[in-house]
PDB file of C-alpha atoms in Angstrom:
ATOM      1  CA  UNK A 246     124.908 126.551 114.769  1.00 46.00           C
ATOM      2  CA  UNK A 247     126.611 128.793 112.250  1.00 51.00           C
ATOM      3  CA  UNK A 248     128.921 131.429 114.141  1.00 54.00           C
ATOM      4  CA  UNK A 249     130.205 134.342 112.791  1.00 56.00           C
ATOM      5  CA  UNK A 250     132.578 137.430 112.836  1.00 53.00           C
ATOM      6  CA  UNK A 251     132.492 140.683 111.919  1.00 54.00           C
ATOM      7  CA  UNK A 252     135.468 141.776 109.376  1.00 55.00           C
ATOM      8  CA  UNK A 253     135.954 144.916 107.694  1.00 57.00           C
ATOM      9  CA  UNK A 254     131.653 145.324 108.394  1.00 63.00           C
ATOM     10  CA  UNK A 255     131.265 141.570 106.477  1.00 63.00           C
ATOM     11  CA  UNK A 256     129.853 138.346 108.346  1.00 70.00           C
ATOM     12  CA  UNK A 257     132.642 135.750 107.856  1.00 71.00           C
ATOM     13  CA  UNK A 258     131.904 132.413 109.176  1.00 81.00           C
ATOM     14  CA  UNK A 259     133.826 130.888 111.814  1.00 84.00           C
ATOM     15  CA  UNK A 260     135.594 127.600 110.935  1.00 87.00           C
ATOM     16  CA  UNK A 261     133.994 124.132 111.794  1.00 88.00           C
ATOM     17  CA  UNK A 262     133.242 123.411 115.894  1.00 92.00           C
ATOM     18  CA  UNK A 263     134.847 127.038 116.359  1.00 92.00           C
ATOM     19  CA  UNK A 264     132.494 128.731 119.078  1.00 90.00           C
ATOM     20  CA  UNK A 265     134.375 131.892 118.945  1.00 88.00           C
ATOM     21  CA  UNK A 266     136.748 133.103 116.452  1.00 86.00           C
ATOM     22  CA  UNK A 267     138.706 135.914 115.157  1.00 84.00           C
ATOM     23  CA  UNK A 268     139.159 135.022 111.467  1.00 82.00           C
ATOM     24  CA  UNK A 269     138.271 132.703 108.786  1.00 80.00           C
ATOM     25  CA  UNK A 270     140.803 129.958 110.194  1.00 85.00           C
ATOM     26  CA  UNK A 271     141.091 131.232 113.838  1.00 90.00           C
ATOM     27  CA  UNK A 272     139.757 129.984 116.670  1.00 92.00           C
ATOM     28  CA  UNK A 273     139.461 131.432 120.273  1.00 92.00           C
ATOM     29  CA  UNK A 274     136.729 128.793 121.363  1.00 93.00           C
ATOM     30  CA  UNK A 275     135.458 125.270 120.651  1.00 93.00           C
ATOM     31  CA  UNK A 276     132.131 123.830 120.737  1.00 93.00           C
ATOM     32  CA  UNK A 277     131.364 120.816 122.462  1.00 92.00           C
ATOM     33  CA  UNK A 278     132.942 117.847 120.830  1.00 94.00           C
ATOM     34  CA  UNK A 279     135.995 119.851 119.768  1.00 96.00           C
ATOM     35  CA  UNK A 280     139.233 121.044 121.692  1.00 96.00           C
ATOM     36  CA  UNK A 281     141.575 124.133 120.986  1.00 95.00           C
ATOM     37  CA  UNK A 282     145.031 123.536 119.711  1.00 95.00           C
ATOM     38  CA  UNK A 283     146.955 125.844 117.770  1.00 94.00           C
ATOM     39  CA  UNK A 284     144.029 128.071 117.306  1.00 93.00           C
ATOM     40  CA  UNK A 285     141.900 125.172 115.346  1.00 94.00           C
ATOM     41  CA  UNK A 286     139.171 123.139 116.605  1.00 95.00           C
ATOM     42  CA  UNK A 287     139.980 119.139 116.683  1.00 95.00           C
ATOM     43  CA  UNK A 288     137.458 117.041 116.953  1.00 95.00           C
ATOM     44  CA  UNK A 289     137.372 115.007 120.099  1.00 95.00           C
ATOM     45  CA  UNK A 290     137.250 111.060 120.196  1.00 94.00           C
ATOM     46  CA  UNK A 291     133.492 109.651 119.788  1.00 92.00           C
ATOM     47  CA  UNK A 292     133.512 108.949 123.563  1.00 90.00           C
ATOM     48  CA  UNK A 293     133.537 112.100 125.019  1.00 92.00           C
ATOM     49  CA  UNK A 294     131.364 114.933 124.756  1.00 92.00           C
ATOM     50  CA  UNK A 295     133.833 117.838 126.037  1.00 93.00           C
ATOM     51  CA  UNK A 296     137.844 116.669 125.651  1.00 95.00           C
ATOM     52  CA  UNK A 297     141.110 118.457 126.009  1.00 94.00           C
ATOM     53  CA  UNK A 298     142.852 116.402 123.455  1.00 94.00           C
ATOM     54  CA  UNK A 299     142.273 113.449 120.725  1.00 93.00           C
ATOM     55  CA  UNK A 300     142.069 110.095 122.400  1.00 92.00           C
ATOM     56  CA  UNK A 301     139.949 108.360 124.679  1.00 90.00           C
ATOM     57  CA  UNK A 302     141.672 109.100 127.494  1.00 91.00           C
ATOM     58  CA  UNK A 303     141.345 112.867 127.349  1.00 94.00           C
ATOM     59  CA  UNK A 304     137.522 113.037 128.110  1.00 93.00           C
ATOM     60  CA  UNK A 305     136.303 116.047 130.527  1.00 92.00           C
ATOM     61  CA  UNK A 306     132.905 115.174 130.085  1.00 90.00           C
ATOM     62  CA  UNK A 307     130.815 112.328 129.066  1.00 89.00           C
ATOM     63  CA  UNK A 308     127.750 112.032 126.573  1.00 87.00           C
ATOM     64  CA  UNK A 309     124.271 111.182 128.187  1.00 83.00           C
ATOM     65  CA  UNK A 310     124.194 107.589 129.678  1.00 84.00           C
ATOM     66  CA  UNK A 311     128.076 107.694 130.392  1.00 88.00           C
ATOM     67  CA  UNK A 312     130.184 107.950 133.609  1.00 88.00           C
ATOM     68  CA  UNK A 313     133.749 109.755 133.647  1.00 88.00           C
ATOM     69  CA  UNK A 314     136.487 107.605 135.133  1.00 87.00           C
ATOM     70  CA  UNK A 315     138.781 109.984 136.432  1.00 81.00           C
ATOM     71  CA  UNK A 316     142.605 108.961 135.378  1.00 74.00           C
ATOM     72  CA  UNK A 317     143.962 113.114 136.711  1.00 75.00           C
ATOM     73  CA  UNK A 318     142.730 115.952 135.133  1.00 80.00           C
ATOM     74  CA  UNK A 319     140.693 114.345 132.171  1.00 86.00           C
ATOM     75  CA  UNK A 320     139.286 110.657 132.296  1.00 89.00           C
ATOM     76  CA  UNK A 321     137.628 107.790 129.786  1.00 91.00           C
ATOM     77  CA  UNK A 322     133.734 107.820 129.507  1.00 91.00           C
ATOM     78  CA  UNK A 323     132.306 103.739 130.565  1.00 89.00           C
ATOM     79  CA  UNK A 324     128.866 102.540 130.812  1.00 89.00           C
ATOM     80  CA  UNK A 325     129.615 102.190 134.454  1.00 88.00           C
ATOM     81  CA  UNK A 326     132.244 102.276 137.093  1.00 86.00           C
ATOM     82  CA  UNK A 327     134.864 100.198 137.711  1.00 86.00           C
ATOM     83  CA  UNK A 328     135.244  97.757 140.484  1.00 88.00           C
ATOM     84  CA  UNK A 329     135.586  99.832 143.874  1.00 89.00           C
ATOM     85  CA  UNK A 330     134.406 103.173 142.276  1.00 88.00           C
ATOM     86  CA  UNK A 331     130.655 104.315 142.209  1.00 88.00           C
ATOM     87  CA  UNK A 332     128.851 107.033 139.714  1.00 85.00           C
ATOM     88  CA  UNK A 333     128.545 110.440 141.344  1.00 84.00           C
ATOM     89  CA  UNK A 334     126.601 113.643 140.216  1.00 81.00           C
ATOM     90  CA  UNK A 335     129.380 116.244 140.088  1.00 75.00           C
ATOM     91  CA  UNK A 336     127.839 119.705 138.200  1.00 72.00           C
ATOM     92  CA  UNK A 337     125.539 117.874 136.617  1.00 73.00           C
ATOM     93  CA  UNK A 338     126.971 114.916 135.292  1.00 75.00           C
ATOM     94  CA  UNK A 339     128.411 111.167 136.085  1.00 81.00           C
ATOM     95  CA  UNK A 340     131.942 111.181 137.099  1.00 82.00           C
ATOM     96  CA  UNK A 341     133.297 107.748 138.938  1.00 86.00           C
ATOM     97  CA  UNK A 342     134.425 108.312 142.772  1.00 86.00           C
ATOM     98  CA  UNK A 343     136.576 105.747 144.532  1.00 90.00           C
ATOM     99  CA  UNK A 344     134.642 103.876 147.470  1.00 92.00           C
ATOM    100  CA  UNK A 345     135.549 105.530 150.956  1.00 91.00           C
ATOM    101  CA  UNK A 346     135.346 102.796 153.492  1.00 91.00           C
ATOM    102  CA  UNK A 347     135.311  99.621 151.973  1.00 91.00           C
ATOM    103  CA  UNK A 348     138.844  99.193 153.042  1.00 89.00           C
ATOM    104  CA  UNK A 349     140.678  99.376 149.563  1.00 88.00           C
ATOM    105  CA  UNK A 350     142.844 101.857 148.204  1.00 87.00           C
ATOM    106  CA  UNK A 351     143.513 102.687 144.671  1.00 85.00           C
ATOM    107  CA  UNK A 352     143.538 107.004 144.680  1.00 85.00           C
ATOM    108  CA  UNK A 353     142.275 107.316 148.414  1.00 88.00           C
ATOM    109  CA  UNK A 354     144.727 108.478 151.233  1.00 88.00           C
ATOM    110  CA  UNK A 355     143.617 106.327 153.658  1.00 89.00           C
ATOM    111  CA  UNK A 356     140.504 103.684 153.826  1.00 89.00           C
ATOM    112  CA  UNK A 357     140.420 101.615 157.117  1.00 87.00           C
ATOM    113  CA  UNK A 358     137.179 100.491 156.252  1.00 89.00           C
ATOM    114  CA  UNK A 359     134.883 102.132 158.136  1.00 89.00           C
ATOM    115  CA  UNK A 360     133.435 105.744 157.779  1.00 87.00           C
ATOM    116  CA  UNK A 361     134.297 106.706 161.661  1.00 88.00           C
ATOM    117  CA  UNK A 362     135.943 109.359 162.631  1.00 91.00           C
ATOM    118  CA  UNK A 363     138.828 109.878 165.067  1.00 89.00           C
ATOM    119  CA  UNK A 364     140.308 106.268 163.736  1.00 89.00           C
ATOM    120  CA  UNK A 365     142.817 108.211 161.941  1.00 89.00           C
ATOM    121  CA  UNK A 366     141.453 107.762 158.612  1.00 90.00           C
ATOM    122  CA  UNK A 367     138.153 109.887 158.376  1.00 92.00           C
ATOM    123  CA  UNK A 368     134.609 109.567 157.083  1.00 92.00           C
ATOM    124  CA  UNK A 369     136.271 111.292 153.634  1.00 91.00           C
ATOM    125  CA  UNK A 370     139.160 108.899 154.125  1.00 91.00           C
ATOM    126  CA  UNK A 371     141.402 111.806 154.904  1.00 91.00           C
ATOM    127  CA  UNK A 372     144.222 111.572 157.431  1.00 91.00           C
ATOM    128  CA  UNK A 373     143.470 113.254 160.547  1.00 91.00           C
ATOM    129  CA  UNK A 374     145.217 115.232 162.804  1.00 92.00           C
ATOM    130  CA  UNK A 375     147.607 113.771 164.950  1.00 89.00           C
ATOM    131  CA  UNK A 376     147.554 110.471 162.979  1.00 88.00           C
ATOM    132  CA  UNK A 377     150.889 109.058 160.611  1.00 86.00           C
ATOM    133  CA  UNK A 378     150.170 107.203 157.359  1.00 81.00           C
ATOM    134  CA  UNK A 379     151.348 103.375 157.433  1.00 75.00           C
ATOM    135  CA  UNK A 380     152.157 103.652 153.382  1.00 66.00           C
ATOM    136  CA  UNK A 381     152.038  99.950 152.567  1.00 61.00           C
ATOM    137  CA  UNK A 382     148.545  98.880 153.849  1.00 56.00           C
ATOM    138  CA  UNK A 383     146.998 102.888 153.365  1.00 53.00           C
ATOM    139  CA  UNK A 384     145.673 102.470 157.420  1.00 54.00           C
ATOM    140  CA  UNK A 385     146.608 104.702 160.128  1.00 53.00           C
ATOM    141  CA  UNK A 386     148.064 104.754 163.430  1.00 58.00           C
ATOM    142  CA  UNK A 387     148.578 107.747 166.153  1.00 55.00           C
ATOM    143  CA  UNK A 388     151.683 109.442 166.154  1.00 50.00           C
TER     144      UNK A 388
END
């Protein structure tokens, strides 16, 4: 789609992947498959479809037929899940979500596995109230 600004009453056109710009070489906004950086458009890595930086790694969304592994605030688009993670519709797209209650821990708080509540861990495997973290195995016991 060809964007545009108005300067001096001319139609300039925005720079490449700019959504929204203020000059000839000035971005404010990126379209999808670009990110912001010094006021320039980059284009993201082939993986992702929205990123908020170059590699792989930086992925905030995923193309059709991909699932975002979450690694923080951005993740790596797979053709599935990893082991102990399942694919989740979050705002309309894939994103991978740890197994709660399978009994294994890799972002979790707690998984005792079980979804019960009032075991200490909960069916979200929270803490609950009441209830101290034993670090080492990610169980619970009461206080």
């Amino acid at each position: 789609m060809l964007i545009t600004f108005i300067f001096n009453d001319y139609f300039l056109e925005c720079p490449n992947g700019c959504q929204d710009c203020i000059s000839s070489t000035n971005c404010k906004s990126c379209n999808d498959g670009f990110f912001l950086q010094d006021s320039k458009c980059l284009k993201c890595n082939p993986s992702c479809l929205t990123c908020s930086g170059p590699d792989d790694s930086s992925c905030l969304s995923c193309h059709l037929h991909k699932v975002l592994q979450n690694l923080g605030k951005t993740g790596v688009c797979n053709p599935s899940c990893a082991p102990g993670y399942v694919a989740e519709i979050w705002n309309h797209e894939y994103r991978c979500q740890e197994i709660c209650g399978d009994g294994v821990v890799y972002e979790l708080v707690c998984d005792d596995g079980n979804v019960l509540e009032g075991d200490g861990c909960s069916s979200s495997c929270e803490l609950e109230p009441g209830f101290v973290l034993r670090s080492e195995e990610h169980t619970s016991e009461l206080q």
